[in-house]
Structures are given as C-alpha cells and as structure tokens.
Tab-separated table of C-alpha atoms and ligand atoms in Angstrom:
chain	number	residue	atom	x	y	z
A	1	MET	CA	19.814	100.068	23.630
A	2	GLU	CA	21.350	101.974	20.782
A	3	ILE	CA	21.152	100.529	17.277
A	4	LEU	CA	23.758	101.994	14.931
A	5	LYS	CA	23.572	102.108	11.121
A	6	ASP	CA	26.234	101.152	8.541
A	7	TYR	CA	28.673	99.927	11.158
A	8	ASP	CA	32.251	98.993	10.315
A	9	LEU	CA	33.048	95.399	11.362
A	10	ASN	CA	36.696	95.067	10.376
A	11	LYS	CA	38.054	95.533	13.904
A	12	LEU	CA	35.540	93.017	15.273
A	13	THR	CA	36.955	89.936	13.565
A	14	THR	CA	40.436	88.444	13.901
A	15	PHE	CA	40.743	88.263	10.093
A	16	GLY	CA	40.414	92.065	10.105
A	17	VAL	CA	38.770	92.169	6.674
A	18	PRO	CA	36.552	95.092	5.650
A	19	ALA	CA	32.782	94.619	6.025
A	20	GLN	CA	29.842	96.690	7.157
A	21	ALA	CA	26.658	95.779	8.968
A	22	LYS	CA	23.451	97.555	7.990
A	23	TYR	CA	22.603	97.671	11.714
A	24	PHE	CA	24.746	97.004	14.763
A	25	THR	CA	24.165	96.816	18.495
A	26	VAL	CA	25.817	95.560	21.687
A	27	LEU	CA	24.275	93.443	24.444
A	28	GLU	CA	25.600	94.291	27.917
A	29	ARG	CA	23.083	92.442	30.087
A	30	GLU	CA	20.406	89.769	29.739
A	31	SER	CA	17.576	92.293	30.013
A	32	ASP	CA	18.824	93.950	26.760
A	33	LEU	CA	17.519	90.908	24.905
A	34	LYS	CA	13.886	91.750	25.600
A	35	ASP	CA	14.473	95.196	24.151
A	36	LEU	CA	16.358	93.742	21.165
A	37	PHE	CA	13.615	91.230	20.323
A	38	SER	CA	11.017	94.021	20.272
A	39	ARG	CA	12.933	96.298	17.880
A	40	GLN	CA	11.857	96.610	14.231
A	41	GLU	CA	15.499	96.558	13.071
A	42	PHE	CA	15.800	93.095	14.651
A	43	LYS	CA	12.410	91.714	13.662
A	44	GLU	CA	12.617	92.753	10.017
A	45	ASN	CA	16.222	91.914	9.169
A	46	ASN	CA	18.717	89.064	8.936
A	47	LYS	CA	20.369	88.540	12.297
A	48	MET	CA	23.819	87.553	13.369
A	49	PHE	CA	25.419	87.234	16.806
A	50	LEU	CA	29.085	87.980	17.226
A	51	GLY	CA	31.521	87.139	20.020
A	52	GLY	CA	35.261	87.566	19.553
A	53	GLY	CA	34.990	87.256	15.752
A	54	SER	CA	37.737	84.605	15.762
A	55	ASN	CA	35.837	82.026	13.739
A	56	ILE	CA	34.148	84.206	11.137
A	57	LEU	CA	35.065	85.422	7.686
A	58	PHE	CA	32.955	88.227	6.250
A	59	THR	CA	33.110	87.920	2.466
A	60	ARG	CA	30.661	90.801	1.965
A	61	ASP	CA	28.723	93.425	3.887
A	62	PHE	CA	26.051	92.034	6.191
A	63	ASP	CA	22.588	93.074	5.072
A	64	GLY	CA	20.988	92.845	8.489
A	65	ILE	CA	21.705	93.367	12.164
A	66	VAL	CA	24.932	92.239	13.857
A	67	VAL	CA	24.601	91.860	17.626
A	68	LEU	CA	27.825	91.881	19.648
A	69	ASN	CA	27.475	89.866	22.835
A	70	LYS	CA	29.179	91.326	25.909
A	71	ILE	CA	27.006	89.772	28.612
A	72	LYS	CA	29.472	88.729	31.302
A	73	GLY	CA	29.536	86.821	34.576
A	74	ILE	CA	30.934	83.608	36.032
A	75	GLU	CA	29.410	81.890	39.089
A	76	ILE	CA	29.483	78.559	40.851
A	77	VAL	CA	25.981	77.093	40.786
A	78	GLY	CA	26.565	73.636	42.234
A	79	GLU	CA	29.192	71.846	44.221
A	80	ASP	CA	29.878	68.598	46.008
A	81	GLU	CA	32.942	66.871	47.401
A	82	ASN	CA	34.267	65.905	43.980
A	83	SER	CA	33.012	68.432	41.491
A	84	VAL	CA	31.777	71.916	40.848
A	85	VAL	CA	29.293	73.257	38.319
A	86	VAL	CA	30.263	76.627	36.866
A	87	ARG	CA	27.878	78.853	34.927
A	88	ALA	CA	29.505	81.334	32.556
A	89	MET	CA	27.700	83.987	30.550
A	90	GLY	CA	28.271	83.856	26.806
A	91	GLY	CA	30.041	87.211	26.507
A	92	GLU	CA	32.856	86.153	28.837
A	93	VAL	CA	36.225	85.704	27.199
A	94	TRP	CA	36.756	81.925	26.985
A	95	ASN	CA	40.295	82.076	28.351
A	96	ASP	CA	39.073	84.014	31.410
A	97	LEU	CA	36.852	81.035	32.246
A	98	VAL	CA	39.876	78.728	31.861
A	99	LEU	CA	41.895	80.962	34.225
A	100	PHE	CA	38.971	81.151	36.690
A	101	ALA	CA	38.869	77.344	36.859
A	102	ALA	CA	42.630	76.764	36.898
A	103	SER	CA	43.240	79.288	39.691
A	104	ARG	CA	40.685	77.466	41.875
A	105	GLU	CA	42.156	74.039	41.080
A	106	TYR	CA	39.135	72.868	39.087
A	107	TRP	CA	40.128	70.354	36.405
A	108	GLY	CA	38.605	69.899	32.975
A	109	ILE	CA	39.217	72.886	30.686
A	110	GLU	CA	42.923	73.622	31.274
A	111	ASN	CA	43.876	72.000	27.928
A	112	LEU	CA	41.602	74.522	26.193
A	113	ALA	CA	43.651	77.500	27.407
A	114	LEU	CA	44.155	80.467	25.105
A	115	ILE	CA	41.551	79.499	22.535
A	116	TYR	CA	40.321	82.823	21.242
A	117	GLY	CA	36.788	84.091	21.505
A	118	THR	CA	33.878	83.955	23.875
A	119	VAL	CA	32.146	81.360	26.006
A	120	ALA	CA	28.975	81.381	23.852
A	121	ALA	CA	30.861	80.312	20.743
A	122	ALA	CA	32.509	77.361	22.517
A	123	PRO	CA	29.576	74.909	22.169
A	124	MET	CA	28.800	76.313	18.693
A	125	GLN	CA	31.675	74.354	17.207
A	126	ASN	CA	32.600	72.165	20.196
A	127	ILE	CA	35.984	73.823	20.649
A	128	GLY	CA	38.834	71.443	21.153
A	129	ALA	CA	42.591	71.318	21.560
A	130	TYR	CA	45.332	69.160	23.086
A	131	GLY	CA	43.137	66.095	23.480
A	132	VAL	CA	40.103	67.784	25.094
A	133	GLU	CA	36.812	69.131	23.735
A	134	ILE	CA	34.229	71.216	25.562
A	135	LYS	CA	31.867	68.273	25.075
A	136	ASP	CA	33.846	66.454	27.806
A	137	VAL	CA	32.711	68.898	30.524
A	138	LEU	CA	29.630	70.677	29.162
A	139	SER	CA	26.475	70.147	31.188
A	140	GLY	CA	24.062	72.560	29.535
A	141	VAL	CA	23.552	75.524	27.215
A	142	GLU	CA	21.026	78.270	27.994
A	143	THR	CA	19.573	79.932	24.936
A	144	TYR	CA	16.825	82.233	23.700
A	145	ASP	CA	14.791	81.256	20.666
A	146	ILE	CA	15.090	84.370	18.512
A	147	ASN	CA	11.746	83.730	16.829
A	148	THR	CA	9.667	83.471	19.991
A	149	GLY	CA	11.897	85.191	22.568
A	150	GLU	CA	11.481	82.163	24.838
A	151	LYS	CA	14.257	80.618	26.887
A	152	LYS	CA	15.348	77.062	26.085
A	153	LEU	CA	17.858	74.922	27.930
A	154	PHE	CA	19.796	72.413	25.839
A	155	SER	CA	21.232	69.358	27.562
A	156	THR	CA	24.658	68.260	26.332
A	157	SER	CA	23.179	65.478	24.210
A	158	GLU	CA	20.665	67.881	22.637
A	159	CYS	CA	23.620	70.011	21.477
A	160	GLU	CA	24.673	67.094	19.202
A	161	LEU	CA	28.329	67.964	19.603
A	162	GLY	CA	30.726	66.448	17.092
A	163	TYR	CA	34.132	67.315	15.713
A	164	ARG	CA	33.958	71.157	15.431
A	165	ASP	CA	30.224	70.793	15.060
A	166	SER	CA	26.926	71.167	16.920
A	167	VAL	CA	23.212	71.468	16.418
A	168	PHE	CA	23.688	75.272	16.417
A	169	LYS	CA	25.716	75.031	13.207
A	170	ASN	CA	23.221	72.722	11.500
A	171	LYS	CA	19.564	72.079	12.318
A	172	PHE	CA	19.258	75.194	14.488
A	173	LYS	CA	21.590	77.484	12.574
A	174	ASP	CA	20.689	81.147	13.299
A	175	ARG	CA	17.735	80.079	15.464
A	176	TYR	CA	19.085	80.481	19.033
A	177	PHE	CA	21.011	83.132	20.932
A	178	ILE	CA	23.426	81.394	23.308
A	179	LEU	CA	23.121	83.147	26.668
A	180	ALA	CA	25.238	81.000	28.993
A	181	ILE	CA	26.794	77.591	29.469
A	182	THR	CA	27.379	75.372	32.473
A	183	VAL	CA	30.398	73.113	32.802
A	184	LYS	CA	31.000	70.393	35.372
A	185	LEU	CA	34.618	70.452	36.543
A	186	SER	CA	36.471	68.106	38.843
A	187	LYS	CA	37.960	68.977	42.224
A	188	ARG	CA	40.041	65.816	42.008
A	189	GLU	CA	43.097	65.687	39.815
A	190	GLN	CA	42.005	64.712	36.320
A	191	LYS	CA	44.880	65.566	34.070
A	192	ASN	CA	44.979	64.746	30.389
A	193	ILE	CA	48.502	64.990	29.052
A	194	SER	CA	48.135	62.286	26.436
A	195	TYR	CA	48.570	64.721	23.535
A	196	LYS	CA	52.086	64.147	22.171
A	197	VAL	CA	53.108	67.796	21.719
A	198	LEU	CA	52.005	68.624	25.271
A	199	GLN	CA	53.759	65.586	26.721
A	200	GLU	CA	56.991	66.480	24.925
A	201	TYR	CA	56.810	70.094	26.107
A	202	LEU	CA	56.328	69.033	29.741
A	203	GLU	CA	59.219	66.581	29.545
A	204	LYS	CA	61.554	68.988	27.763
A	205	ASN	CA	60.876	71.743	30.296
A	206	LYS	CA	60.897	69.336	33.270
A	207	ILE	CA	57.448	70.479	34.377
A	208	THR	CA	55.670	68.393	37.001
A	209	ILE	CA	51.944	68.875	37.199
A	210	SER	CA	50.729	69.977	40.594
A	211	GLY	CA	47.527	71.670	39.437
A	212	PRO	CA	45.509	72.545	36.302
A	213	ALA	CA	47.320	75.901	36.049
A	214	ASP	CA	50.539	74.029	35.168
A	215	ILE	CA	48.758	72.549	32.163
A	216	SER	CA	47.015	75.771	31.092
A	217	SER	CA	50.372	77.606	31.280
A	218	ALA	CA	52.120	74.911	29.233
A	219	VAL	CA	49.345	74.851	26.621
A	220	SER	CA	49.404	78.674	26.420
A	221	ALA	CA	53.173	78.660	25.891
A	222	ILE	CA	52.927	76.037	23.133
A	223	ARG	CA	50.109	77.932	21.431
A	224	ARG	CA	52.019	81.219	21.561
A	225	SER	CA	55.032	79.600	19.922
A	226	LYS	CA	53.070	77.772	17.223
A	227	LEU	CA	50.092	79.860	16.201
A	228	PRO	CA	50.119	83.247	14.514
A	229	ASP	CA	48.808	86.025	16.765
A	230	PRO	CA	45.783	87.713	15.128
A	231	ASN	CA	46.967	91.032	16.595
A	232	THR	CA	50.011	90.757	14.338
A	233	ILE	CA	48.578	88.953	11.312
A	234	GLY	CA	44.865	88.511	10.546
A	235	ASN	CA	43.700	84.897	10.835
A	236	ALA	CA	41.063	82.664	12.420
A	237	GLY	CA	43.209	79.702	13.438
A	238	SER	CA	42.608	76.542	11.418
A	239	PHE	CA	40.613	77.489	8.362
A	240	PHE	CA	39.787	73.871	7.486
A	241	LYS	CA	38.756	70.883	9.572
A	242	ASN	CA	40.823	67.707	9.621
A	243	LEU	CA	39.289	64.849	7.651
A	244	PHE	CA	37.884	61.491	8.689
A	245	ILE	CA	38.281	58.699	6.148
A	246	THR	CA	37.463	55.000	5.823
A	247	GLN	CA	40.052	52.208	6.182
A	248	ASP	CA	39.691	51.479	2.447
A	249	LYS	CA	40.459	55.083	1.533
A	250	LEU	CA	43.422	55.072	3.947
A	251	ASP	CA	44.825	51.915	2.337
A	252	GLU	CA	44.384	53.434	-1.113
A	253	LEU	CA	46.140	56.672	-0.106
A	254	LEU	CA	48.975	54.911	1.728
A	255	GLY	CA	49.610	52.909	-1.452
A	256	VAL	CA	50.427	56.145	-3.263
A	257	PHE	CA	51.636	58.326	-0.338
A	258	PRO	CA	53.244	55.929	2.188
A	259	GLU	CA	54.555	58.855	4.252
A	260	MET	CA	51.035	60.287	4.812
A	261	SER	CA	50.323	61.044	8.490
A	262	TYR	CA	47.104	59.771	10.060
A	263	PHE	CA	45.730	59.166	13.566
A	264	GLN	CA	43.379	56.608	14.967
A	265	ASP	CA	40.699	58.661	16.768
A	266	GLY	CA	38.468	56.110	18.526
A	267	ASP	CA	37.221	53.901	15.717
A	268	GLN	CA	37.738	56.641	13.136
A	269	ILE	CA	40.761	57.492	11.014
A	270	LYS	CA	41.671	61.144	11.037
A	271	ILE	CA	44.071	62.634	8.552
A	272	SER	CA	45.838	65.928	8.785
A	273	SER	CA	44.397	68.491	6.385
A	274	ALA	CA	47.551	70.571	6.975
A	275	TRP	CA	49.604	67.733	5.467
A	276	LEU	CA	47.311	67.516	2.417
A	277	ILE	CA	47.542	71.281	1.862
A	278	GLU	CA	51.306	71.221	2.267
A	279	GLN	CA	51.643	68.401	-0.278
A	280	CYS	CA	49.797	70.558	-2.784
A	281	GLY	CA	52.455	73.244	-2.337
A	282	TRP	CA	50.309	75.864	-0.592
A	283	LYS	CA	52.278	76.366	2.631
A	284	GLY	CA	53.646	79.912	2.682
A	285	HIS	CA	51.863	80.743	-0.603
A	286	ARG	CA	50.953	84.396	-0.991
A	287	ALA	CA	48.242	85.771	-3.266
A	288	GLY	CA	48.279	89.563	-3.063
A	289	ASN	CA	47.413	90.560	0.483
A	290	VAL	CA	46.274	87.128	1.613
A	291	GLY	CA	47.952	83.766	1.869
A	292	VAL	CA	48.689	80.520	3.667
A	293	HIS	CA	50.789	80.807	6.814
A	294	ASP	CA	54.401	79.739	6.293
A	295	ARG	CA	54.506	77.508	9.415
A	296	GLN	CA	50.849	76.392	9.652
A	297	ALA	CA	49.349	75.242	6.363
A	298	LEU	CA	45.848	75.086	7.901
A	299	VAL	CA	45.899	78.784	8.711
A	300	LEU	CA	44.903	81.288	6.042
A	301	VAL	CA	46.086	84.808	6.708
A	302	ASN	CA	45.351	88.406	5.869
A	303	HIS	CA	48.748	90.074	5.495
A	304	GLY	CA	46.988	93.440	5.699
A	305	GLY	CA	44.531	95.059	3.318
A	306	GLY	CA	43.136	91.699	2.146
A	307	SER	CA	39.417	91.113	1.684
A	308	GLY	CA	37.138	88.274	2.730
A	309	GLU	CA	36.433	87.591	-0.947
A	310	GLU	CA	40.179	87.098	-1.598
A	311	ILE	CA	40.526	84.709	1.353
A	312	LYS	CA	37.461	82.756	0.236
A	313	SER	CA	38.813	82.539	-3.305
A	314	LEU	CA	42.150	81.218	-1.996
A	315	ALA	CA	40.277	78.676	0.162
A	316	LEU	CA	38.329	77.457	-2.889
A	317	GLN	CA	41.543	77.027	-4.892
A	318	ILE	CA	43.052	75.000	-2.033
A	319	ILE	CA	39.932	72.815	-1.799
A	320	ALA	CA	40.062	72.181	-5.579
A	321	SER	CA	43.744	71.270	-5.614
A	322	VAL	CA	43.476	68.908	-2.611
A	323	TYR	CA	40.521	67.229	-4.302
A	324	GLU	CA	42.433	66.876	-7.539
A	325	LYS	CA	45.478	65.291	-5.871
A	326	PHE	CA	43.846	63.163	-3.157
A	327	GLY	CA	40.157	62.862	-4.084
A	328	LEU	CA	39.256	64.352	-0.675
A	329	THR	CA	37.108	67.403	0.008
A	330	LEU	CA	38.233	69.851	2.680
A	331	THR	CA	35.527	71.569	4.736
A	332	PRO	CA	35.985	75.011	6.280
A	333	GLU	CA	35.984	75.229	10.072
A	334	VAL	CA	35.520	78.997	9.839
A	335	ASN	CA	31.978	80.365	9.392
A	336	LEU	CA	31.727	82.133	6.043
A	337	VAL	CA	29.281	85.019	5.896
B	1	FAD	C1	44.851	81.862	16.398
B	1	FAD	C2	43.587	81.071	16.604
B	1	FAD	C3	43.648	79.793	17.110
B	1	FAD	C4	42.485	79.037	17.298
B	1	FAD	N1	42.593	77.780	17.812
B	1	FAD	C5	41.480	77.038	18.028
B	1	FAD	C6	41.565	75.735	18.628
B	1	FAD	O1	42.628	75.272	18.999
B	1	FAD	N2	40.432	75.039	18.778
B	1	FAD	C7	39.213	75.523	18.415
B	1	FAD	O2	38.216	74.819	18.606
B	1	FAD	N3	39.098	76.750	17.858
B	1	FAD	C8	40.196	77.516	17.649
B	1	FAD	N4	40.094	78.761	17.085
B	1	FAD	C9	38.780	79.231	16.606
B	1	FAD	C10	38.014	80.119	17.608
B	1	FAD	O3	38.857	80.581	18.630
B	1	FAD	C11	36.831	79.371	18.241
B	1	FAD	O4	35.988	78.876	17.228
B	1	FAD	C12	36.011	80.253	19.166
B	1	FAD	O5	35.087	79.467	19.877
B	1	FAD	C13	35.273	81.369	18.442
B	1	FAD	O6	34.759	82.259	19.418
B	1	FAD	P1	34.258	83.715	19.036
B	1	FAD	O7	33.602	84.297	20.234
B	1	FAD	O8	35.384	84.491	18.456
B	1	FAD	O9	33.180	83.379	17.939
B	1	FAD	P2	32.729	84.257	16.699
B	1	FAD	O10	33.767	84.148	15.624
B	1	FAD	O11	32.338	85.609	17.137
B	1	FAD	O12	31.446	83.444	16.255
B	1	FAD	C14	31.553	82.100	15.823
B	1	FAD	C15	30.155	81.580	15.479
B	1	FAD	O13	29.360	81.543	16.644
B	1	FAD	C16	28.194	82.353	16.489
B	1	FAD	N5	27.928	82.986	17.783
B	1	FAD	C17	28.785	83.737	18.507
B	1	FAD	N6	28.179	84.119	19.657
B	1	FAD	C18	26.924	83.605	19.630
B	1	FAD	C19	25.804	83.646	20.526
B	1	FAD	N7	25.862	84.292	21.704
B	1	FAD	N8	24.678	82.981	20.186
B	1	FAD	C20	24.588	82.313	19.006
B	1	FAD	N9	25.608	82.247	18.128
B	1	FAD	C21	26.755	82.869	18.433
B	1	FAD	C22	28.536	83.342	15.409
B	1	FAD	O14	27.380	83.844	14.758
B	1	FAD	C23	29.411	82.491	14.507
B	1	FAD	O15	28.602	81.678	13.661
B	1	FAD	C24	41.244	79.576	16.930
B	1	FAD	C25	41.166	80.883	16.436
B	1	FAD	C26	42.324	81.634	16.298
B	1	FAD	C27	42.223	83.039	15.787
C-alpha cells in the first residue's frame, strides 16, 4: 500500500473546494486494512475515511491521513421464498447497489436511487429520500475498530439510526471503519409511492409500476430535474437538515407565519428548512464564488473557485438569520472538517 504525502483533495469531494491531506492512501481490498493499521502514518495521525466525498466540506487542510475506500463487491448471502439478504462492500457506489437490486426485482431501496456516494456512508447518516430510509432495510453493518483493528458487527438497532443520524456520527465518531453492510430486500412487491412528488410524477407520466426499476427510474428522473449536478456546480445536496419542532412552537409560528409549510412525520412535526431559508431571502444569494442555489434553498454551492471557509461562513450567516427571524437553529447535514 502506497501512502502519499501532501495530497490534493479538491477532486475527491463534490463541493470541489481546495484542501490537502498530509497523508493519503487508497484501500482496494479488505486485506489492505491490516497493512494500514500497522503503518506509522496511520497510528500517529488523525484519521479520516472518504467515500464519494458527497457529504463533506473541507474548511481547511487535513492534518492527518485521509483513506479513500474503494473496496468493492456485492453478493447475495441469504435467501428464502420472500426475501433476499444482500451484502455490499463499503466502497461500492450506492446507486450501483440500487441498480443491482432493481434489475433482479428485489424491493426496498428503489426510492433511494441516485443518491450520491458509497455504500459505507449510507448508514453513517441513515440516507433517505422519497419516503424511505436505509434504516427500513438495513440488517447489519460490518466494521473494524480502528483502535484495536478488531472486527465488530453492528445490528441495526446498535446503529441508533435517526433522521440523517447514527451512532457513527455521535458516540462512535471516527472510531470505526465501515467495511460492508447487509440489507434485507423483498422478493414480493413492496412499493412505497406515498411521497407526493413521486406520486404526481407517476400520474403525470402515466407510469404503472411493474417492478422496482420503474420506481428507481422515476426517482432518478425527478432527482435529475430538481437537484444540481455536482459535476456542473459544486455542492453536497442539502446542506442543512429539516427541523423537528413541538406543537407549541408550531402554533406560535403559525400565528405569525400562517403560510408556513410543515409535515406530520409520525408523532413529530417536521418543518422545511428550505422554506425558512427562503423566507430570510437567501435563495439564489451569491457571495463571491459561493452561494445558495437559485432553485433549492437547502443547497449551498461552489460556483467555482470558492473555498470551504467561504461556504462555512455563508452557512453560519444563514443559521444566524434563521435564528433571528424564527428562533430556530438549523443544523448542518454535511460533515464539516
Ligand atoms: C446532489 C446531491 C444530492 C443528495 N441527496 C441526498 C438525499 O436525497 N438523501 C441523503 O440522505 N443524502 C443525500 N446526499 C448526501 C450524500 O449523497 C450522502 O450523505 C451519501 O451517503 C454520502 O456518501 P459518500 O460516500 O459521498 O460519503 P463521504 O462524503 O465520502 O463521507 C461522509 C461521511 O462518512 C464517513 N465515511 C465515509 N466512508 C466511511 C467508511 N468506510 N467508514 C467510516 N466512515 C466513513 C466520512 O468520514 C464522512 O464523515 C446528496 C448529495 C448530493 C451531492
């Protein structure tokens, strides 16, 4: 395994901001980990694992070792009449796993089509879209403890998955390398088209669902039309999470902003952070080389030549203005480094 020095990271994140890693290496197979764990550059420095770089903002150089995970493989490890258990290595592209499942008529992850990044990062923040989260199908996460080099299997409940959240972002932040995940998918039709935008798209285009691929194609088409492509303009999707508020706070806000949009999510009330940001006048705002997307207020963008520091500074200004107007604190979904 080759460990490189002073490595340029700007092409490795979808924000495309400049940053360097003191050390950098790539994992191609599981056996590389043993080598990695024994290296001085790994033992003596800060460590960071990187997948597709679609949920990370480097605001400075990384004084440590960045490890790019390219360990690939997808296999079926269990099967019965109704379901199949698929094991995917963390370096697989997430959407390739979606296509693998959809092409074999396995239901469960088709609504998560075209989410950027790798399989390993999916449980990290419990990826979700169009009414489905990975939590709904996840059956386990295989990891290595980076302190001891020992393998540990997390059950789904041990992952403590929440809205864009998991144990790997909190209690065990920077403690485990995610090697692989297993998902339990259904062989029986199990479609979820409850999400309004998806439903409308299917109706408008007169699409009848005969298999999960019909849903993954529809979701991909919607995403392409709505979300900025990081190959054209640097971004990491939603920069902020949506907010959950109490009924009292909702009543208070509706008193002042009767047009405010909100959703009942189980027994919780979710409000759209995009709406809050828009109300503060940020949509389409440009500050030098960075800004807020003109169609998606949740998406911060690098127009080209922007830095992570500039994007972070814009994010802080947005947080302050939303707090001032609504008394609510936005939290970033993107990992700031
Ligand atoms: C245009 C766009 C749209 C998006 N839409 C959505 C969406 O609808 N829903 C959604 O949930 N997300 C969305 N995202 C965010 C992003 O796609 C997901 O968060 C994705 O899971 C990130 O994967 P990644 O491989 O790029 O992770 P990275 O950005 O490389 O890493 C994310 C975090 O995981 C850690 N990590 C990565 N690999 C490992 C590993 N092997 N072991 C331990 N830690 C690891 C990193 O250190 C980092 O903290 C979107 C992003 C973009 C650019």
